[in-house]
Short mmCIF file of C-alpha atoms in Angstrom, two decimals:
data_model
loop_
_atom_site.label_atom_id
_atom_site.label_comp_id
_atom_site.label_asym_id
_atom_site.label_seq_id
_atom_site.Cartn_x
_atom_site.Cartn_y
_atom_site.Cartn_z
CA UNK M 269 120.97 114.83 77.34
CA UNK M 270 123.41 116.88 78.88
CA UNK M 271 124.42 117.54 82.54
CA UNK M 272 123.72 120.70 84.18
CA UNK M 273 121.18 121.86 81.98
CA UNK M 274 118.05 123.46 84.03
CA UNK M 275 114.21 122.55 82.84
CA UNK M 276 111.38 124.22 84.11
CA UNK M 277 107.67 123.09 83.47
CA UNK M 278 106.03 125.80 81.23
CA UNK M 279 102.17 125.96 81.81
CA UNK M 280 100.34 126.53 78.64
CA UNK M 281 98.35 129.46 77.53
CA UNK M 282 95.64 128.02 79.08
CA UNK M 283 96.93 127.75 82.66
CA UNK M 284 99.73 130.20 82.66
CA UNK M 285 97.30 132.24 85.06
CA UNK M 286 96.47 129.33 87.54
CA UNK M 287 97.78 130.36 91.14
CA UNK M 288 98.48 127.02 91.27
CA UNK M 289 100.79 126.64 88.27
CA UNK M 290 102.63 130.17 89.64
CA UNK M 291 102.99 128.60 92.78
CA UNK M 292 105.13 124.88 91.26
CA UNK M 293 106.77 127.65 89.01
CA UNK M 294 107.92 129.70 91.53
CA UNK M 295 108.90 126.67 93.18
CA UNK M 296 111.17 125.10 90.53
CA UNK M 297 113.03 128.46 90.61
CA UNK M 298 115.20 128.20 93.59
CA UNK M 299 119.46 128.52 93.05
CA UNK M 300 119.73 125.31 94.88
CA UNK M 301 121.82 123.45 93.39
CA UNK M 302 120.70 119.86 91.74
CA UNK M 303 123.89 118.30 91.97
CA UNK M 304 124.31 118.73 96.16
CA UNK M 305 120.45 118.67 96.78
CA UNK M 306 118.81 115.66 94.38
CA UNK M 307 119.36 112.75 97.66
CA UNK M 308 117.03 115.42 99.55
CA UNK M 309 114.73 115.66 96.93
CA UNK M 310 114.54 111.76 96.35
CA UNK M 311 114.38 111.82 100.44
CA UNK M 312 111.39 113.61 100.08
CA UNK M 313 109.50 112.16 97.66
CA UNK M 314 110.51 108.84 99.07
CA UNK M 315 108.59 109.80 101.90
CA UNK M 316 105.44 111.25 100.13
CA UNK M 317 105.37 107.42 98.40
CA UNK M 318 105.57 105.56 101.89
CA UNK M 319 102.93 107.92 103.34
CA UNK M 320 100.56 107.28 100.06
CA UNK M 321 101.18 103.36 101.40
CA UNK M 322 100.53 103.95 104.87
CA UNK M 323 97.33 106.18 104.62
CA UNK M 324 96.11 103.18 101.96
CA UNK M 325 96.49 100.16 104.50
CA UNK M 326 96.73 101.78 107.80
CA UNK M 327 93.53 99.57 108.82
CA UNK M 328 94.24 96.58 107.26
CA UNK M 329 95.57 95.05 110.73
CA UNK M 330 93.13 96.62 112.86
CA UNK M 331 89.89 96.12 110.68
CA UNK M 332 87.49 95.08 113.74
CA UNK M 333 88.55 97.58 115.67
CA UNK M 334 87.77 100.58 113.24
CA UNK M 335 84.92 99.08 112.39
CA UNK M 336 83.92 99.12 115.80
CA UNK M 337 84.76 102.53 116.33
CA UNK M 338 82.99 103.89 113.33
CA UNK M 339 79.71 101.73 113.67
CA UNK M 340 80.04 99.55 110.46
CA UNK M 341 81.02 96.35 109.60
CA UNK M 342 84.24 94.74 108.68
CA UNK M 343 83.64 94.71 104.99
CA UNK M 344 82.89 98.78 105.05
CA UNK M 345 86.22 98.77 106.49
CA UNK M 346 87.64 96.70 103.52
CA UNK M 347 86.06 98.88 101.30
CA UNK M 348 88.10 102.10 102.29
CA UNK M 349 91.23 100.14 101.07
CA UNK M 350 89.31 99.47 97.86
CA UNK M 351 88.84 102.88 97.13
CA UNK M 352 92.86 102.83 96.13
CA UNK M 353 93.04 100.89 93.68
CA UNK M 354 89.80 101.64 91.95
CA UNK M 355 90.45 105.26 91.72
CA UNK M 356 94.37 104.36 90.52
CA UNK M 357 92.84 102.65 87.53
CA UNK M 358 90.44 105.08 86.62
CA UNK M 359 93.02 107.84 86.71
CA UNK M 360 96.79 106.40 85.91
CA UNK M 361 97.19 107.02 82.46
CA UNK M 362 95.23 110.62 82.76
CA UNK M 363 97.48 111.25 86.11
CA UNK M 364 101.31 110.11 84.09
CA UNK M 365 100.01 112.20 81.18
CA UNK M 366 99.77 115.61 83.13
CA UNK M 367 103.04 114.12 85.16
CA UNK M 368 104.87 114.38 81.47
CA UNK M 369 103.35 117.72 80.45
CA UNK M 370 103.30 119.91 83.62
CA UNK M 371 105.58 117.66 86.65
CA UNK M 372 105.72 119.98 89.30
CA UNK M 373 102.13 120.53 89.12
CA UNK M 374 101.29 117.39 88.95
CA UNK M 375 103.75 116.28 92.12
CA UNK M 376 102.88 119.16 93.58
CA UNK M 377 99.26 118.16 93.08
CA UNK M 378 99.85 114.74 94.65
CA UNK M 379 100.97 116.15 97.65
CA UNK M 380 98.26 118.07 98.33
CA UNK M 381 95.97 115.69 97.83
CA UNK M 382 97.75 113.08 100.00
CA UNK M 383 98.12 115.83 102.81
CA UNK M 384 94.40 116.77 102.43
CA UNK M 385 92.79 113.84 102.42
CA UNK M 386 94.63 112.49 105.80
CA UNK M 387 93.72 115.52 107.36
CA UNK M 388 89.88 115.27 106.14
CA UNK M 389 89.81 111.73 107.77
CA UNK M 390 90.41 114.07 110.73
CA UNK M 391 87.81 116.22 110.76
CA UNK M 392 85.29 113.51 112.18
CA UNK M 393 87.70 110.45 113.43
CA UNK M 394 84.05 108.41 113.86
CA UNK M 395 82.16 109.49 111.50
CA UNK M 396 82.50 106.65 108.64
CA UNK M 397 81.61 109.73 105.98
CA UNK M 398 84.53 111.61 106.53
CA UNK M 399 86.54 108.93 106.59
CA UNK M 400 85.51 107.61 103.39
CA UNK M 401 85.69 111.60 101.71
CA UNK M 402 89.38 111.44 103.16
CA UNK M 403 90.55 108.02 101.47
CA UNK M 404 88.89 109.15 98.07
CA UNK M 405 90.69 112.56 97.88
CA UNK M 406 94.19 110.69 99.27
CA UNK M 407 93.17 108.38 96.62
CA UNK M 408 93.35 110.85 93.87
CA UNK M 409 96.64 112.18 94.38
CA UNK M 410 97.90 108.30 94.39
CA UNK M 411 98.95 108.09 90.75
CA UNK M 412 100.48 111.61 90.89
CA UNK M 413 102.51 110.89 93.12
CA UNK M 414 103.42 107.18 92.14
CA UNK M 415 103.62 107.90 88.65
CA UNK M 416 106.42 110.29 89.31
CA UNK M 417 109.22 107.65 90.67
CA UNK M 418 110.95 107.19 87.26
CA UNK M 419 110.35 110.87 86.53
CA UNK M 420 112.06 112.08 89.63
CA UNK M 421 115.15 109.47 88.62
CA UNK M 422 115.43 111.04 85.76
CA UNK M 423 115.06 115.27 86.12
CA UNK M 424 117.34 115.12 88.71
CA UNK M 425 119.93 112.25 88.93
CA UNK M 426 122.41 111.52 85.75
CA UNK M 427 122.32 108.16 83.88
CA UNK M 428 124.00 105.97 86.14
CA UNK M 429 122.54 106.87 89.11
CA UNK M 430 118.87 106.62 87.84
CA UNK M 431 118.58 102.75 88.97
CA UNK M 432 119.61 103.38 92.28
CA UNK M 433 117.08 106.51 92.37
CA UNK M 434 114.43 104.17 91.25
CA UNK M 435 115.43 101.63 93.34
CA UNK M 436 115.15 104.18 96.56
CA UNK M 437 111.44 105.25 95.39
CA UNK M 438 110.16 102.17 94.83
CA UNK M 439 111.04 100.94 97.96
CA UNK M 440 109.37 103.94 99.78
CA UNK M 441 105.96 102.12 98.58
CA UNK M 442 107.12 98.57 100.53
CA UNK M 443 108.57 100.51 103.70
CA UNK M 444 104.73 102.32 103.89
CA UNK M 445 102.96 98.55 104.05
CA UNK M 446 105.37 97.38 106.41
CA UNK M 447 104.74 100.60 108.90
CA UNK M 448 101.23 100.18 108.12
CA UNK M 449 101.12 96.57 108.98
CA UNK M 450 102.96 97.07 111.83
CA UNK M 451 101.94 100.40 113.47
CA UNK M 452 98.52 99.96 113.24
CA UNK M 453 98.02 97.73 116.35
CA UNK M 454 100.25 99.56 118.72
CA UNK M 455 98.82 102.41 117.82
CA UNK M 456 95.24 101.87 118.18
CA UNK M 457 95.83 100.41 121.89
CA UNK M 458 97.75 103.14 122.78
CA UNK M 459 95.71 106.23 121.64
CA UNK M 460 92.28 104.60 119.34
CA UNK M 461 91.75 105.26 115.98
CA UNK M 462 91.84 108.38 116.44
CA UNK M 463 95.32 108.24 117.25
CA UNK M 464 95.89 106.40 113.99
CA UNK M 465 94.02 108.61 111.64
CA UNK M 466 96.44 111.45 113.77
CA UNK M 467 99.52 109.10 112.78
CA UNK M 468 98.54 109.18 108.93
CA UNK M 469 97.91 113.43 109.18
CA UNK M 470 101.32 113.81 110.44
CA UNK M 471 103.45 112.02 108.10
CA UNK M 472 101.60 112.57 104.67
CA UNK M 473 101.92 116.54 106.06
CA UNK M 474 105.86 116.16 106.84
CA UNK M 475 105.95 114.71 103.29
CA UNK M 476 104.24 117.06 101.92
CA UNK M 477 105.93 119.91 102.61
CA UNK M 478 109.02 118.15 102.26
CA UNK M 479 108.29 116.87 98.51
CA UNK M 480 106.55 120.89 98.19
CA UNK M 481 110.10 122.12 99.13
CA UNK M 482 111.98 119.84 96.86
CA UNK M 483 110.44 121.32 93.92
CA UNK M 484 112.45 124.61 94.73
CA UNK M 485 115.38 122.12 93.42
CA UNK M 486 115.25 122.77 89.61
CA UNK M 487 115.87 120.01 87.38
CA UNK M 488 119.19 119.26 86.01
CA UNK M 489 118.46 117.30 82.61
CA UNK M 490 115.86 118.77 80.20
CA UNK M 491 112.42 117.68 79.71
CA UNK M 492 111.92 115.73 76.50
CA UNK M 493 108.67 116.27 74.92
CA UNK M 494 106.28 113.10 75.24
CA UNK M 495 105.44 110.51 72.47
CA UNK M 496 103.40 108.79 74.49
CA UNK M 497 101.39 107.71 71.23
CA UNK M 498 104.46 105.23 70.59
CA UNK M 499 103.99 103.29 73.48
CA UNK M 500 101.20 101.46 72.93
CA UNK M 501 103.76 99.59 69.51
CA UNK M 502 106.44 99.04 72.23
CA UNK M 503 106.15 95.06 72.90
CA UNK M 504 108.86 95.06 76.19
CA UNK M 505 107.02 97.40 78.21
CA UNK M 506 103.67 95.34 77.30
CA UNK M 507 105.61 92.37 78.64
CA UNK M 508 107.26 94.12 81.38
CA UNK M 509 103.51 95.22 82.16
CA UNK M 510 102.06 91.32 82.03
CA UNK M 511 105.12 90.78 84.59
CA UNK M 512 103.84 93.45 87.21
CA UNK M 513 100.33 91.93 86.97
CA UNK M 514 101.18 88.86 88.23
CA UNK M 515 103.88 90.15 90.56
CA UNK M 516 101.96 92.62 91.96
CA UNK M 517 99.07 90.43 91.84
CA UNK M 518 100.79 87.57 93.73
CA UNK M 519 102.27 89.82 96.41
CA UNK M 520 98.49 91.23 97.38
CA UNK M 521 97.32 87.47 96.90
CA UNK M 522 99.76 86.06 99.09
CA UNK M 523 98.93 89.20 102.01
CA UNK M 524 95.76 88.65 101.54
CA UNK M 525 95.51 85.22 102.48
CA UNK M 526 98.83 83.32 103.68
CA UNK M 527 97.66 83.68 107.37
CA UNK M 528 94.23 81.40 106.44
CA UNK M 529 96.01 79.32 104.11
CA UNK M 530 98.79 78.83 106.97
CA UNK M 531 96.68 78.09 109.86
CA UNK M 532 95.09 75.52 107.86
CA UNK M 533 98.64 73.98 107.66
CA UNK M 534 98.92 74.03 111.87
CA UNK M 535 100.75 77.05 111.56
CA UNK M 536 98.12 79.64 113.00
CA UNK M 537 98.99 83.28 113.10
CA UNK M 538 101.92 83.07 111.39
CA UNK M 539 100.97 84.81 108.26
CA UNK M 540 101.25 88.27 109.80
CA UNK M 541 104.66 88.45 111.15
CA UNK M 542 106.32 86.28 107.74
CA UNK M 543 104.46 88.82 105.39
CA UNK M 544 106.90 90.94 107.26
CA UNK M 545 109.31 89.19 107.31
CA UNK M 546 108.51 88.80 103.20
CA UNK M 547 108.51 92.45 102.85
CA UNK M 548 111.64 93.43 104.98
CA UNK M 549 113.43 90.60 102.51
CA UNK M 550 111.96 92.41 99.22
CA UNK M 551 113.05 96.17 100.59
CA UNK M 552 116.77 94.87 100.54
CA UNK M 553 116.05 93.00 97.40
CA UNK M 554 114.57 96.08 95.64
CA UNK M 555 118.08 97.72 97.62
CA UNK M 556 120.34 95.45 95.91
CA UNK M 557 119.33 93.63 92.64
CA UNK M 558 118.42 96.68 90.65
CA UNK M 559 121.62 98.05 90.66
CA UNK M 560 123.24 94.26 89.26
CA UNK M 561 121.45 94.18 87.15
CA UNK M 562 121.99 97.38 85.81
CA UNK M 563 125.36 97.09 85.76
CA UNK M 564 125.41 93.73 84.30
CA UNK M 565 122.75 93.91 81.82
CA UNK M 566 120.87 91.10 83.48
CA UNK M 567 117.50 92.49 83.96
CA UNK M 568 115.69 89.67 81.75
CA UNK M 569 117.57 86.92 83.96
CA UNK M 570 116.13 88.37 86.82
CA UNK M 571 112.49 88.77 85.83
CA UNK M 572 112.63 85.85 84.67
CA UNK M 573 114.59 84.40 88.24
CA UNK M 574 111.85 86.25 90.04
CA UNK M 575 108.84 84.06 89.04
CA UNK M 576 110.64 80.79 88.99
CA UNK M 577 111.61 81.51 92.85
CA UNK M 578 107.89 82.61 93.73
CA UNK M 579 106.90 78.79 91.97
CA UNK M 580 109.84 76.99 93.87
CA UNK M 581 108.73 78.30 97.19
CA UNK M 582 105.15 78.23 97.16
CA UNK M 583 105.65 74.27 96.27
CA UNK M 584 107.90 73.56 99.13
CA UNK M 585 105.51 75.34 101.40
CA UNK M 586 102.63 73.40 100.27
CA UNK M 587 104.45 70.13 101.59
CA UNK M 588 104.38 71.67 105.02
CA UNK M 589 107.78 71.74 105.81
CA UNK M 590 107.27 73.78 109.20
CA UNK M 591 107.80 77.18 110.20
CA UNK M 592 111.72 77.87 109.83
CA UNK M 593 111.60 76.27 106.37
CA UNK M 594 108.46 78.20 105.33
CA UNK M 595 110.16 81.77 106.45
CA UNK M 596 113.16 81.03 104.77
CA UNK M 597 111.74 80.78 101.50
CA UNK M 598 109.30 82.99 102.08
CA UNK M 599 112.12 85.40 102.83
CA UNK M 600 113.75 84.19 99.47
CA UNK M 601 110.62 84.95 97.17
CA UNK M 602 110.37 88.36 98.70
CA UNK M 603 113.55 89.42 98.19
CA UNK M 604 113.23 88.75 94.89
CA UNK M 605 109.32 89.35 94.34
CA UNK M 606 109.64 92.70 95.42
CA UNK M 607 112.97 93.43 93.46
CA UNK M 608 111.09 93.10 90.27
CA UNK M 609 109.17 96.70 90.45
CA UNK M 610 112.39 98.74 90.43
CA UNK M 611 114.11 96.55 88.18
CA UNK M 612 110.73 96.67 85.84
CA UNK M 613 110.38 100.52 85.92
CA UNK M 614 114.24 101.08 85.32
CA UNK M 615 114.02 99.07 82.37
CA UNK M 616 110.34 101.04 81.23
CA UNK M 617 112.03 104.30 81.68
CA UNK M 618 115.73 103.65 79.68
CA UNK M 619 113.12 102.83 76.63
CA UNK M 620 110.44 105.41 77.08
CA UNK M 621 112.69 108.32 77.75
CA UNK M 622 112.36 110.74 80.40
CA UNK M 623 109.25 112.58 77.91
CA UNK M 624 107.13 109.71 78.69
CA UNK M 625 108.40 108.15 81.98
CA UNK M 626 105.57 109.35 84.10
CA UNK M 627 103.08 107.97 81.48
CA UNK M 628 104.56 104.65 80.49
CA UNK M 629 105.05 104.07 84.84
CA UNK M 630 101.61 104.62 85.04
CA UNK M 631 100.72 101.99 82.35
CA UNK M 632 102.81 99.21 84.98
CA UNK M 633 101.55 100.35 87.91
CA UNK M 634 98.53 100.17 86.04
CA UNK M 635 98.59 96.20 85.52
CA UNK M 636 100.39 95.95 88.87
CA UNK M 637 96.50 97.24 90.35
CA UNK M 638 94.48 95.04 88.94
CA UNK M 639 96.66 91.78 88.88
CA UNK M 640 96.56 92.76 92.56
CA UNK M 641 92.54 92.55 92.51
CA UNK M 642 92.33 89.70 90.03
CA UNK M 643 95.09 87.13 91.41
CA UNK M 644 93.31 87.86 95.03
CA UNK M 645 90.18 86.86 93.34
CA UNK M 646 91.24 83.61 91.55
CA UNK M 647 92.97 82.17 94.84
CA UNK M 648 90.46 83.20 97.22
CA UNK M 649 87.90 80.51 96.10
CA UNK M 650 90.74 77.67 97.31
CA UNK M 651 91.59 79.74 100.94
CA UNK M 652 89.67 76.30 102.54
CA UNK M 653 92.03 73.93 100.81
CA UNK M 654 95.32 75.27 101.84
CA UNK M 655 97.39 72.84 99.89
CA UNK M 656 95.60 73.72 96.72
CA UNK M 657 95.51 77.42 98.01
CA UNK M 658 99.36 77.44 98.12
CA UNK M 659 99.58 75.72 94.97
CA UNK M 660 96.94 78.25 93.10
CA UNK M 661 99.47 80.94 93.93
CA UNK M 662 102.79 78.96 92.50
CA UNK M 663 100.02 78.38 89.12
CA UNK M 664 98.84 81.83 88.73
CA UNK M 665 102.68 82.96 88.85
CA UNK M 666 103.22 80.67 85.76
CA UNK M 667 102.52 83.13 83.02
CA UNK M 668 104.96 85.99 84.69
CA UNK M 669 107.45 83.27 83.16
CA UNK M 670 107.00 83.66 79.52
CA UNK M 671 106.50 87.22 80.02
CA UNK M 672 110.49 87.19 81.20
CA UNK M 673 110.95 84.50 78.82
CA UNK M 674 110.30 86.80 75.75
CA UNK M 675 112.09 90.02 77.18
CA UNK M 676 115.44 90.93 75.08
CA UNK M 677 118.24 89.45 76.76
CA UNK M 678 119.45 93.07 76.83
CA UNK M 679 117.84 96.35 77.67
CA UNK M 680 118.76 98.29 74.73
CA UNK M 681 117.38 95.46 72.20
CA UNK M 682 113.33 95.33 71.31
CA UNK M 683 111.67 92.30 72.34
CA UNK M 684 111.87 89.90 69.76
CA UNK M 685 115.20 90.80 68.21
CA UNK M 686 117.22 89.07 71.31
#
């Protein structure tokens, strides 16, 4: 591909007359140019992914108390997180499809969504209806606008600054849960939920626009056309797929429960402030490793590093070592647990192309979503055995090691021929 050259997304016959296809076309058509203006439009979008993180776990730390304020119980509560992840699977693939075919639309899309569902949450800040009409449109525009992280790397940023891009955007989705895990609170005893639901309406808006205004920054390598029928023979991204199930899956497991399994341990109400500390570990980790390993050509040693650290440290906490031991290597596995997204869609996109990066991200984040509902599931039976809790999250991160294990040892070789 060659530097400098400008794409455009070209509706087809069929929607060259949507005002909404004029509008991302009109968009994509400002002189700005890509080479001074691509770190605002990864800025943006950057923001538009932490807002899609926020809006999706903004009550997770305050569950009683929104339940309280919208008259239902906690579980109701639960279930407006749930909405996320059920509507991701039902429309990823369909979502990094259009992403390939028609991008700006499709970002553009996202943003709307995000931005209008926040603000439909608003319309009726007790009413449990509008709440839940709000998380299911903000839901929608999810995979549009998560699909698009190894798309975004690679319209607008040349070849050897695409990991770093990726790196940035991926990161966007951990800085969201930590805001939303640490906002929420504060927030609520300052102002209600109101004031939250007010919180979520003004960033996704800022982002928005923002990301609305970056597409005026047209693109400065040229769409490829998709294959996307060629993924489905492509055995590393299968593997690099089985390795964000249990990632992902062991990340949600280990928020999900780590306080109860913790306080059964005599460490009470610890497990909030180390799953930040966890996730402040992983942003620098998903800051830092990506780009080694880039350079280096060591992705497959550190996929395959990432599990083995998540099995070391669950183990040692299991032993109850005590509180500074158990944040240090808690602080350890996220910095390396967290890592292994960017470093897993950098690798997906250099073999997909840029044709079908939006697709083939969507068929990770894909497994990442439901390894995160599965290895929730399989733990939660043990949450009243915390030694066996602790070590049902070390087991179920046992197959993410011969996933890495049968990775080429380098990127541009196809699993099995390392």
């Amino acid at each position: 591909m060659r530097e400098g050259h400008v794409a455009h997304d070209h509706p087809g016959p069929g929607l060259r007359d949507a005002p909404f296809e004029r509008l991302c076309e009109r968009l994509a058509s400002s002189p700005v140019s890509p080479s001074r203006a691509r770190w605002t439009v990864l800025a943006a979008f950057t923001l538009l992914v932490a807002a899609t993180q926020l809006l999706w776990l903004g009550f997770a730390p305050v569950t009683s108390e929104v339940a309280r304020s919208l008259g239902v119980s906690d579980g109701a509560v639960g279930n407006l997180a749930a909405v996320n992840p059920l509507v991701y699977v039902l429309l990823a693939i369909p979502a990094g499809r259009f992403a390939d075919r028609r991008f700006g639309a499709a970002l553009g899309l996202g943003a709307v969504l995000t931005a209008g569902g926040a603000l439909v949450r608003l319309v009726d800040p007790g009413a449990y209806g509008w709440v839940l009409a709000g998380q299911v449109v903000m839901s929608a525009g999810q995979p549009l606008v998560l699909n698009a992280t190894t798309k975004v790397a690679a319209r607008w940023f040349p070849p050897a600054e695409r990991t770093t891009a990726i790196s940035v955007g991926s990161a966007g989705q951990f800085v969201g849960i930590l805001v939303a895990a640490l906002s929420g609170a504060p927030v609520v005893a300052a102002g209600g939920v109101g004031a939250l639901l007010a919180l979520g309406a003004a960033v996704s808006t800022v982002a928005a626009i923002a990301t609305l205004l970056a597409l005026r920054v047209p693109a400065a390598f040229p769409d490829e056309a998709p294959a996307a029928r060629t993924l489905p023979r492509d055995r590393t991204l299968w593997l690099l797929a089985g390795l964000l199930f249990v990632g992902v899956g062991v990340f949600n497991a280990v928020a999900t429960w780590l306080d109860v399994l913790l306080g059964g341990l005599g460490l009470p109400d610890a497990g909030g402030p180390l799953i930040a500390l966890m996730t402040v570990a992983g942003i620098a980790g998903a800051a830092i490793v990506p780009g080694f390993a880039a350079r280096h050509d060591r992705r497959r040693t550190v996929l395959l590093l990432t599990p083995l650290t998540v099995i070391v440290a669950f183990a040692v906490i299991a032993a109850g070592p005590g509180l500074v031991v158990t944040a240090v290597v808690l602080a350890i596995a996220g910095f390396f647990l967290l890592a292994g997204l960017p470093v897993a869609l950098d690798w997906s996109e250099t073999r997909a192309g840029e044709g079908d990066a939006a697709t083939t991200t969507a068929l990770l984040l894909l497994a990442g979503n439901l390894g995160g509902v599965v290895l929730v599931l399989l733990v939660e039976p043990l949450i009243a055995l915390p030694v066996a809790g602790l070590l049902a999250i070390a087991a179920v991160t046992l197959p993410g090691v011969a996933f890495a294990a049968f990775l080429p040892a380098r990127a541009d070789v196809a699993a099995g021929d390392a």
